[in-house]
Coordinates of C-alpha atoms in Angstrom, one line a residue:
M1 CA 0.0 0.0 0.0
T2 CA 1.2 3.5 -0.8
G3 CA 0.4 6.9 0.8
L4 CA -2.0 9.5 -0.5
D5 CA -2.0 10.6 -4.1
L6 CA -0.4 14.0 -4.4
S7 CA -3.5 15.4 -6.0
S8 CA -5.5 14.5 -2.8
P9 CA -6.4 17.5 -0.7
V10 CA -5.1 17.4 2.9
A11 CA -6.7 19.4 5.7
V12 CA -5.1 20.7 8.9
V13 CA -7.4 21.8 11.7
G14 CA -5.8 24.1 14.3
T15 CA -3.4 26.7 13.0
G16 CA -0.9 27.2 15.9
T17 CA 2.8 26.5 15.5
M18 CA 2.4 22.8 15.1
G19 CA -0.6 23.0 12.8
Q20 CA 1.2 25.5 10.5
G21 CA 4.3 23.2 10.5
I22 CA 2.3 20.1 9.5
A23 CA 0.5 22.1 6.8
Q24 CA 3.8 23.3 5.4
V25 CA 5.2 19.7 5.2
A26 CA 2.1 18.5 3.3
L27 CA 2.2 21.6 1.1
V28 CA 5.9 21.3 0.1
A29 CA 5.3 17.6 -0.6
G30 CA 2.8 18.6 -3.3
H31 CA -0.7 18.4 -1.8
P32 CA -3.4 20.9 -2.0
V33 CA -3.8 22.0 1.7
R34 CA -6.8 23.4 3.5
L35 CA -6.5 25.3 6.8
Y36 CA -9.3 25.6 9.3
D37 CA -9.4 27.2 12.8
T38 CA -12.4 27.8 15.0
V39 CA -11.2 31.4 15.6
A40 CA -12.2 33.7 12.8
G41 CA -9.2 35.0 10.8
R42 CA -6.6 32.6 12.2
A43 CA -6.6 30.3 9.2
Q44 CA -5.9 33.3 6.9
D45 CA -3.1 34.6 9.2
A46 CA -1.6 31.1 9.3
A47 CA -1.7 30.8 5.5
E48 CA 0.2 34.2 5.3
A49 CA 2.7 33.0 7.8
I50 CA 3.3 29.7 5.9
R51 CA 3.7 31.6 2.6
A52 CA 6.2 34.0 4.3
R53 CA 8.3 31.0 5.4
L54 CA 8.2 29.5 1.9
D55 CA 9.5 32.9 0.7
R56 CA 12.4 32.7 3.1
L57 CA 13.2 29.2 1.9
V58 CA 13.5 30.5 -1.6
E59 CA 15.8 33.3 -0.4
K60 CA 18.0 30.8 1.3
G61 CA 18.1 28.6 -1.9
R62 CA 16.3 25.7 -0.2
L63 CA 13.2 25.9 -2.4
G64 CA 12.8 26.8 -6.1
A65 CA 10.7 29.9 -6.9
A66 CA 8.4 27.9 -9.2
H67 CA 7.8 25.3 -6.5
R68 CA 7.1 28.1 -4.0
D69 CA 4.6 29.7 -6.4
A70 CA 2.8 26.4 -7.0
A71 CA 2.6 25.8 -3.2
H72 CA 1.2 29.3 -2.7
D73 CA -1.6 28.4 -5.1
R74 CA -2.3 25.1 -3.4
L75 CA -2.8 26.6 0.1
K76 CA -6.3 27.6 1.0
P77 CA -7.7 28.9 4.3
V78 CA -11.3 28.0 4.8
D79 CA -14.1 29.3 7.1
S80 CA -16.1 26.1 7.7
L81 CA -15.4 22.4 8.3
T82 CA -17.8 21.6 5.5
E83 CA -15.2 22.9 3.1
L84 CA -13.1 19.9 4.0
A85 CA -15.6 17.4 2.6
D86 CA -13.3 16.3 -0.3
C87 CA -10.2 15.9 1.7
T88 CA -8.6 12.4 1.9
L89 CA -6.7 13.2 5.2
V90 CA -7.5 15.5 8.0
V91 CA -4.9 16.2 10.7
E92 CA -5.9 17.8 13.9
A93 CA -3.6 20.0 15.9
V94 CA -6.0 21.7 18.4
V95 CA -5.8 22.1 22.2
E96 CA -4.9 19.0 24.2
R97 CA -8.3 18.3 25.6
L98 CA -10.1 15.0 25.0
D99 CA -13.6 16.4 24.8
V100 CA -12.5 19.1 22.3
K101 CA -10.8 16.5 20.0
Q102 CA -13.7 14.0 20.3
Q103 CA -16.2 16.7 19.3
L104 CA -14.1 17.8 16.4
F105 CA -13.8 14.4 14.9
G106 CA -17.4 13.6 15.5
E107 CA -18.3 16.6 13.4
L108 CA -15.7 15.7 10.7
E109 CA -17.2 12.2 10.5
D110 CA -20.4 13.6 9.3
I111 CA -18.7 15.7 6.6
V112 CA -15.8 13.8 5.0
A113 CA -16.0 10.6 2.9
E114 CA -15.8 7.2 4.4
D115 CA -12.3 6.6 3.0
C116 CA -10.9 9.8 4.5
L117 CA -8.1 9.2 7.0
L118 CA -8.6 11.0 10.3
A119 CA -5.5 11.8 12.3
T120 CA -4.6 13.4 15.6
N121 CA -1.2 15.0 16.4
T122 CA -1.8 14.6 20.1
S123 CA 1.4 14.1 22.2
S124 CA -0.2 13.2 25.5
L125 CA -3.8 11.9 25.0
S126 CA -4.9 8.4 24.2
V127 CA -5.4 7.9 20.4
T128 CA -7.8 5.1 21.3
A129 CA -9.9 7.4 23.6
I130 CA -10.1 10.2 21.0
G131 CA -11.2 7.7 18.3
G132 CA -13.5 5.8 20.6
A133 CA -16.3 8.1 20.1
L134 CA -16.4 7.7 16.3
R135 CA -18.7 5.4 14.4
H136 CA -15.8 4.2 12.3
P137 CA -12.7 4.3 14.5
G138 CA -10.8 2.0 12.2
R139 CA -9.8 5.0 10.0
F140 CA -8.5 7.0 13.0
V141 CA -4.7 7.1 13.7
G142 CA -2.1 9.2 15.5
L143 CA 0.4 11.2 13.4
H144 CA 2.7 12.7 16.1
F145 CA 5.0 15.2 14.5
F146 CA 7.8 16.9 16.4
N147 CA 8.3 20.6 16.7
P148 CA 9.3 22.3 14.4
A149 CA 7.5 19.9 12.0
P150 CA 9.2 21.1 8.8
L151 CA 12.7 20.5 10.2
L152 CA 12.5 17.4 12.5
P153 CA 12.3 14.1 10.5
L154 CA 10.5 11.9 13.0
V155 CA 6.8 11.1 12.9
E156 CA 5.3 8.6 15.4
V157 CA 2.5 6.7 13.6
V158 CA 0.2 5.6 16.4
S159 CA -2.3 2.8 16.1
G160 CA -5.2 3.0 18.5
F161 CA -6.9 -0.1 19.8
A162 CA -9.5 0.0 17.0
T163 CA -7.2 1.4 14.2
D164 CA -7.3 -0.7 11.0
V165 CA -3.9 -2.0 9.8
T166 CA -4.6 -0.5 6.4
S167 CA -5.2 2.9 7.9
A168 CA -2.0 2.8 9.9
T169 CA 0.0 1.6 6.8
R170 CA -1.6 4.4 4.7
A171 CA -0.6 7.0 7.3
Y172 CA 2.9 5.5 7.6
E173 CA 3.5 5.6 3.8
T174 CA 2.1 9.1 3.6
A175 CA 4.5 10.4 6.2
R176 CA 7.4 8.7 4.4
A177 CA 6.3 10.2 1.1
W178 CA 6.4 13.6 2.8
G179 CA 10.1 13.1 3.4
K180 CA 9.7 12.1 7.1
T181 CA 11.0 9.1 8.9
P182 CA 8.0 7.3 10.4
V183 CA 8.0 4.8 13.2
A184 CA 5.1 2.5 14.0
C185 CA 3.8 2.6 17.6
A186 CA 1.0 1.1 19.6
D187 CA -1.2 3.5 21.6
T188 CA 0.7 3.7 24.9
P189 CA 1.2 6.6 27.3
G190 CA 3.9 8.8 25.8
F191 CA 4.1 6.7 22.7
I192 CA 7.8 5.9 22.1
V193 CA 9.8 9.1 22.7
N194 CA 7.9 10.6 25.6
R195 CA 7.7 7.3 27.3
I196 CA 11.3 6.2 27.0
A197 CA 12.8 9.7 27.5
R198 CA 11.3 10.2 31.0
P199 CA 14.5 8.9 32.9
F200 CA 16.7 11.4 31.1
Y201 CA 14.9 14.2 33.0
A202 CA 13.9 12.2 36.1
E203 CA 17.4 11.0 37.0
A204 CA 19.0 14.4 36.5
F205 CA 16.3 15.9 38.8
A206 CA 16.8 13.1 41.3
V207 CA 20.6 13.7 41.5
Y208 CA 19.8 17.4 42.0
E209 CA 17.2 16.7 44.7
A210 CA 19.8 14.5 46.5
Q211 CA 22.0 17.6 46.6
A212 CA 24.7 15.6 44.8
A213 CA 25.3 18.2 42.1
D214 CA 23.9 21.5 40.7
P215 CA 22.1 21.8 37.4
A216 CA 25.1 23.2 35.5
T217 CA 27.3 20.3 36.6
I218 CA 24.7 17.6 35.8
D219 CA 24.1 19.2 32.4
A220 CA 27.9 19.4 31.7
V221 CA 28.3 15.7 32.6
L222 CA 25.4 14.6 30.4
R223 CA 26.9 16.5 27.5
G224 CA 30.6 16.0 28.0
S225 CA 30.5 12.4 29.2
G226 CA 27.1 11.0 28.0
G227 CA 27.3 12.5 24.6
F228 CA 23.9 14.1 24.8
K229 CA 23.5 17.3 22.8
M230 CA 21.9 19.1 25.8
G231 CA 21.6 18.4 29.5
A232 CA 18.2 17.8 31.2
F233 CA 18.0 21.2 32.9
E234 CA 18.8 23.3 29.8
L235 CA 16.6 21.1 27.6
T236 CA 13.6 21.4 29.9
D237 CA 14.2 25.2 30.1
L238 CA 14.0 25.2 26.3
I239 CA 10.9 23.0 26.1
G240 CA 9.2 24.9 28.9
Q241 CA 9.0 23.6 32.5
D242 CA 5.3 23.6 32.4
V243 CA 5.1 21.6 29.2
N244 CA 7.7 19.1 30.2
E245 CA 6.2 18.5 33.6
S246 CA 2.7 18.2 32.1
V247 CA 3.9 15.4 29.8
T248 CA 5.6 13.7 32.7
H249 CA 2.5 14.0 34.9
S250 CA 0.3 12.7 32.0
V251 CA 2.5 9.6 31.5
W252 CA 2.6 8.9 35.2
Q253 CA -1.1 9.2 35.6
S254 CA -1.8 7.1 32.5
F255 CA 0.4 4.3 33.9
F256 CA -1.7 4.4 37.1
Q257 CA 1.0 6.3 39.0
D258 CA 3.7 3.8 38.2
V259 CA 6.7 4.8 40.4
R260 CA 9.1 4.6 37.5
F261 CA 7.4 7.7 36.0
T262 CA 7.0 9.7 39.2
P263 CA 7.3 13.5 38.5
S264 CA 9.9 15.7 40.2
L265 CA 8.9 17.8 43.2
A266 CA 11.7 20.2 42.4
Q267 CA 10.3 20.7 38.9
R268 CA 6.8 21.2 40.4
R269 CA 8.1 24.0 42.6
L270 CA 9.8 25.6 39.7
V271 CA 6.5 25.6 37.7
E272 CA 4.6 26.9 40.7
S273 CA 7.0 29.8 41.0
G274 CA 6.4 30.7 37.4
R275 CA 10.0 29.9 36.4
L276 CA 9.1 28.2 33.2
G277 CA 12.4 28.4 31.4
R278 CA 13.5 30.6 28.5
K279 CA 10.0 31.8 27.6
S280 CA 9.6 33.4 31.1
G281 CA 13.2 34.5 31.4
H282 CA 14.0 32.1 34.3
G283 CA 13.9 28.4 34.8
W284 CA 16.7 26.3 36.2
Y285 CA 18.9 29.0 34.8
D286 CA 18.5 32.8 34.7
Y287 CA 18.2 34.2 31.2
A288 CA 18.4 37.9 32.0
E289 CA 20.8 39.7 29.7
D290 CA 23.2 40.8 32.5
T291 CA 23.3 37.4 34.2
E292 CA 26.6 35.6 34.0
R293 CA 26.5 32.0 32.8
V294 CA 26.6 29.4 35.6
E295 CA 29.7 27.2 35.2
P296 CA 29.8 23.5 36.2
H297 CA 31.9 22.4 39.1
T298 CA 35.4 21.6 37.8
A299 CA 38.1 20.2 40.0
D300 CA 41.4 21.9 40.6
R301 CA 44.5 20.5 38.9
E302 CA 46.0 17.4 40.6
Q303 CA 49.2 15.4 39.9
P304 CA 48.5 12.2 38.0
P305 CA 49.5 8.9 39.5
A306 CA 52.8 7.3 38.3
Y307 CA 51.0 4.1 37.7
V308 CA 47.7 2.2 38.1
V309 CA 47.0 -1.5 38.6
A310 CA 44.1 -2.8 36.4
E311 CA 42.1 -5.6 37.9
G312 CA 40.3 -7.1 34.9
D313 CA 39.5 -5.3 31.6
L314 CA 37.3 -2.6 33.1
G315 CA 34.3 -3.9 31.0
P316 CA 32.5 -0.9 29.3
A317 CA 35.4 1.3 30.3
A318 CA 38.1 -0.9 28.8
E319 CA 39.2 1.8 26.4
L320 CA 40.6 3.8 29.4
L321 CA 43.5 1.4 29.6
A322 CA 44.8 2.5 26.2
L323 CA 44.2 6.2 27.0
I324 CA 46.1 5.9 30.3
R325 CA 49.1 4.3 28.5
E326 CA 49.0 7.0 25.8
A327 CA 49.2 9.6 28.6
G328 CA 52.5 8.1 29.7
I329 CA 51.1 6.4 32.9
Q330 CA 52.2 2.8 33.5
V331 CA 49.4 0.2 33.6
R332 CA 50.1 -2.9 35.5
E333 CA 47.5 -5.6 34.7
E334 CA 46.2 -8.3 37.0
D335 CA 43.8 -11.0 35.9
E336 CA 40.5 -10.6 37.6
D337 CA 37.2 -12.1 36.5
N338 CA 34.6 -9.3 35.8
G339 CA 37.0 -6.8 37.1
T340 CA 36.1 -3.1 36.7
R341 CA 38.6 -1.5 39.0
L342 CA 41.8 0.4 38.9
V343 CA 44.0 0.3 42.0
L344 CA 45.8 3.6 42.6
P345 CA 49.3 4.0 44.2
G346 CA 47.9 5.0 47.5
G347 CA 45.9 1.8 47.8
G348 CA 42.5 3.3 47.0
Q349 CA 40.4 2.0 44.1
L350 CA 38.8 3.6 41.1
A351 CA 35.7 1.9 39.9
L352 CA 33.1 2.3 37.1
A353 CA 29.7 3.4 38.4
D354 CA 27.7 0.2 39.2
G355 CA 24.8 1.3 41.3
Q356 CA 26.6 1.0 44.6
T357 CA 28.0 3.9 46.7
S358 CA 31.5 4.8 47.8
V359 CA 30.5 4.9 51.5
E360 CA 30.0 1.2 51.5
F361 CA 33.7 0.5 50.9
R362 CA 36.9 1.4 52.6
D363 CA 38.5 3.7 50.0
V364 CA 36.8 3.8 46.6
V365 CA 36.2 6.6 44.1
Y366 CA 33.6 5.9 41.4
F367 CA 33.8 7.3 37.9
D368 CA 30.8 7.8 35.6
L369 CA 29.9 6.0 32.4
A370 CA 31.0 7.8 29.1
L371 CA 29.6 7.2 25.7
D372 CA 33.2 7.3 24.4
Y373 CA 36.0 7.8 26.9
R374 CA 38.4 8.9 24.1
T375 CA 36.2 11.8 23.0
A376 CA 34.6 12.6 26.3
T377 CA 35.5 16.1 27.5
R378 CA 34.3 15.7 31.1
V379 CA 34.2 12.8 33.6
A380 CA 32.3 12.8 36.9
L381 CA 33.8 11.3 40.1
S382 CA 32.1 10.5 43.4
A383 CA 33.6 9.8 46.7
G384 CA 32.2 8.9 50.2
H385 CA 32.9 10.6 53.5
D386 CA 35.6 8.1 54.3
T387 CA 37.4 8.2 51.0
S388 CA 40.9 9.4 51.5
P389 CA 41.8 12.8 50.0
Q390 CA 44.8 11.1 48.4
T391 CA 42.6 8.6 46.5
L392 CA 40.3 11.4 45.2
A393 CA 43.3 13.5 44.2
E394 CA 45.0 10.6 42.4
A395 CA 41.7 9.8 40.6
T396 CA 41.2 13.4 39.6
G397 CA 44.8 13.7 38.4
L398 CA 44.5 10.5 36.3
F399 CA 41.5 11.8 34.3
Q400 CA 43.0 15.2 34.0
A401 CA 46.1 13.6 32.5
L402 CA 43.8 12.1 29.9
G403 CA 42.6 15.6 28.9
K404 CA 39.3 15.5 30.7
D405 CA 37.7 18.1 32.9
V406 CA 36.7 16.5 36.2
S407 CA 33.5 17.2 38.2
V408 CA 33.3 15.7 41.7
I409 CA 29.7 15.0 42.7
G410 CA 28.0 13.6 45.8
D411 CA 28.0 9.9 46.6
V412 CA 24.8 8.8 44.8
P413 CA 24.3 5.3 43.4
G414 CA 24.6 5.1 39.6
M415 CA 26.1 8.7 39.4
I416 CA 24.6 10.6 36.5
V417 CA 25.1 9.0 33.1
A418 CA 25.2 5.4 34.2
R419 CA 21.8 5.5 36.0
T420 CA 20.2 7.5 33.2
V421 CA 21.3 5.1 30.4
A422 CA 20.5 2.0 32.5
R423 CA 16.9 3.2 33.0
I424 CA 16.4 4.2 29.3
I425 CA 17.6 0.8 28.2
D426 CA 15.2 -0.9 30.7
L427 CA 12.2 1.1 29.5
A428 CA 13.1 0.3 25.9
H429 CA 13.2 -3.4 26.6
D430 CA 9.9 -3.2 28.5
A431 CA 8.3 -1.3 25.6
V432 CA 9.3 -4.0 23.0
A433 CA 8.1 -6.8 25.3
K434 CA 4.7 -5.1 25.5
G435 CA 4.3 -4.6 21.8
V436 CA 4.8 -0.8 21.8
A437 CA 7.3 -0.8 18.9
T438 CA 10.2 -2.7 17.5
E439 CA 13.8 -2.3 18.6
E440 CA 14.7 -0.7 15.3
D441 CA 11.9 1.8 15.5
I442 CA 12.7 2.7 19.2
D443 CA 16.3 3.3 18.3
T444 CA 15.3 5.5 15.4
A445 CA 12.7 7.4 17.4
M446 CA 15.2 8.2 20.2
R447 CA 17.9 9.3 17.9
L448 CA 15.7 11.5 15.7
G449 CA 13.0 12.5 18.2
V450 CA 15.3 13.7 21.1
N451 CA 18.7 13.6 19.4
Y452 CA 20.2 10.9 21.6
P453 CA 23.8 9.9 20.5
L454 CA 22.7 6.2 20.4
G455 CA 19.4 4.4 20.5
P456 CA 18.7 2.4 23.7
F457 CA 19.4 -1.0 22.0
E458 CA 22.5 0.4 20.3
W459 CA 23.7 1.5 23.7
D460 CA 22.8 -1.8 25.3
R461 CA 24.9 -3.7 22.8
K462 CA 27.8 -1.4 23.2
L463 CA 27.8 -1.7 27.0
G464 CA 27.1 -5.4 27.2
R465 CA 24.0 -7.3 28.3
D466 CA 24.8 -7.1 32.1
F467 CA 25.5 -3.4 32.5
A468 CA 22.0 -2.0 32.7
I469 CA 20.5 -4.9 34.8
D470 CA 23.5 -4.9 37.2
V471 CA 23.3 -1.1 37.8
L472 CA 19.5 -1.3 38.3
D473 CA 19.7 -4.3 40.6
E474 CA 22.2 -2.5 42.8
M475 CA 20.1 0.7 42.8
H476 CA 16.9 -1.2 43.6
E477 CA 18.6 -2.7 46.6
R478 CA 19.4 0.8 47.9
D479 CA 16.0 2.2 46.9
P480 CA 13.4 -0.6 47.1
S481 CA 10.5 1.8 46.1
G482 CA 10.3 0.0 42.7
R483 CA 11.7 3.0 40.7
Y484 CA 14.8 1.1 39.8
A485 CA 13.5 -2.5 39.8
P486 CA 14.6 -4.0 36.4
S487 CA 11.7 -5.0 34.2
L488 CA 10.9 -8.6 33.5
A489 CA 11.8 -7.9 29.9
L490 CA 15.3 -6.8 30.9
Y491 CA 15.8 -10.0 33.0
R492 CA 14.6 -12.1 30.2
H493 CA 17.0 -10.4 27.8
A494 CA 20.0 -10.8 30.1
Y495 CA 19.3 -14.4 31.0
A496 CA 18.3 -15.5 27.4
V497 CA 21.7 -14.2 26.2
D498 CA 23.4 -16.0 29.0
K499 CA 21.7 -19.2 28.2
R500 CA 22.6 -18.9 24.5
E501 CA 26.2 -18.2 25.1
G502 CA 26.4 -21.0 27.7
A503 CA 25.0 -23.4 25.1
S504 CA 27.6 -22.4 22.5

């Protein structure tokens, strides 16, 4: 099955930022496009705004003038829903209220033909619930674009409980014909991206609430060590704290207040105070013109150790051994099954974050997970109250000798990157096991939808099957609330691989 014929009229109902963006995508793809808004004059204003953006694309050489002129002619604002009668696709981008959307599609069902595809761009409501009030819910589907729709490639194609396979396929192929990258998704709270991305924000906020690090330091570690384009605090300031918290709260409520999705009290207080981020001038950060940028904690220079003793191959941090040698520091190796430790000259140990805490051991400094230790610009260390100053100084000097900035944070299990990645991997496995989407579509969605450096399954393969489950097991032991309990799907994945490798 293919998508819509380019001669087929497409309608967009709701002419805010997202509605205009979707209309522009369909228009540039070659469709006649109708715009409708319940507020008089808004559809005409939206059409003028879209035409102005097309003009700018021509000025920048991204669109031919003839193509622009033809698109101008195909764009038509209308004053009544009845003028959408011949459309083969209607996409809704109105206010996020179930009753409003249900009423709209109920009215559309009496106007459009039976083969017209009806789609919602909702990001937080149930596609099944919106379509449940229709006489023919089989033709109803979710088409969740990401803002700004003309620029971001991802579209989540969401099948409600009653959506026909042919309708979902038709919507999928249409999105692809429009130059987008569609992913297929079942109707679950948050769909793919907003479901699996929750730990990225939640774990950063949890580290902050534990007073282990300030927002600037956490953001710097997520960027410099985790490889994320933005940290959780600066990203939510960009999104809007009210918007981000609303999505988190919606997912949490929709999952019957599952502890894994519990909202942040610190973020709630931020919203209550009116500090909504960039749009209000203040969020986690102050955006006033005369305000100096808040810098992350960066440790003072320390002398590197003359040598380290490597117990085992360091697992996911194995590439550190080559970097240490390249820095001119001697590496003495000792065989150790499952070893992930370096012994420093003073006798203290340096270990990869594993969900435990430094205070539990005599003299241990933990270092955080990095996407790529060679290219990482910053590494976080954590130490307990009883960790010797010499051990912390030697650990700091070691990473500084590798060319890394070092941030020393509080003694929290899983540190920053390790706990975040472990939880993202766990939620991804859980989503596949519950039929939400395929591994490939989840990886695609997380890379394109929120610009992650790797998809969850790509990261899982890079780290090894035991990393995420080991970190979460240890964290669950220290916080038995259920927030960090590994999913059954992650257990099955780890033990299934173990069994296969044992058989070989």
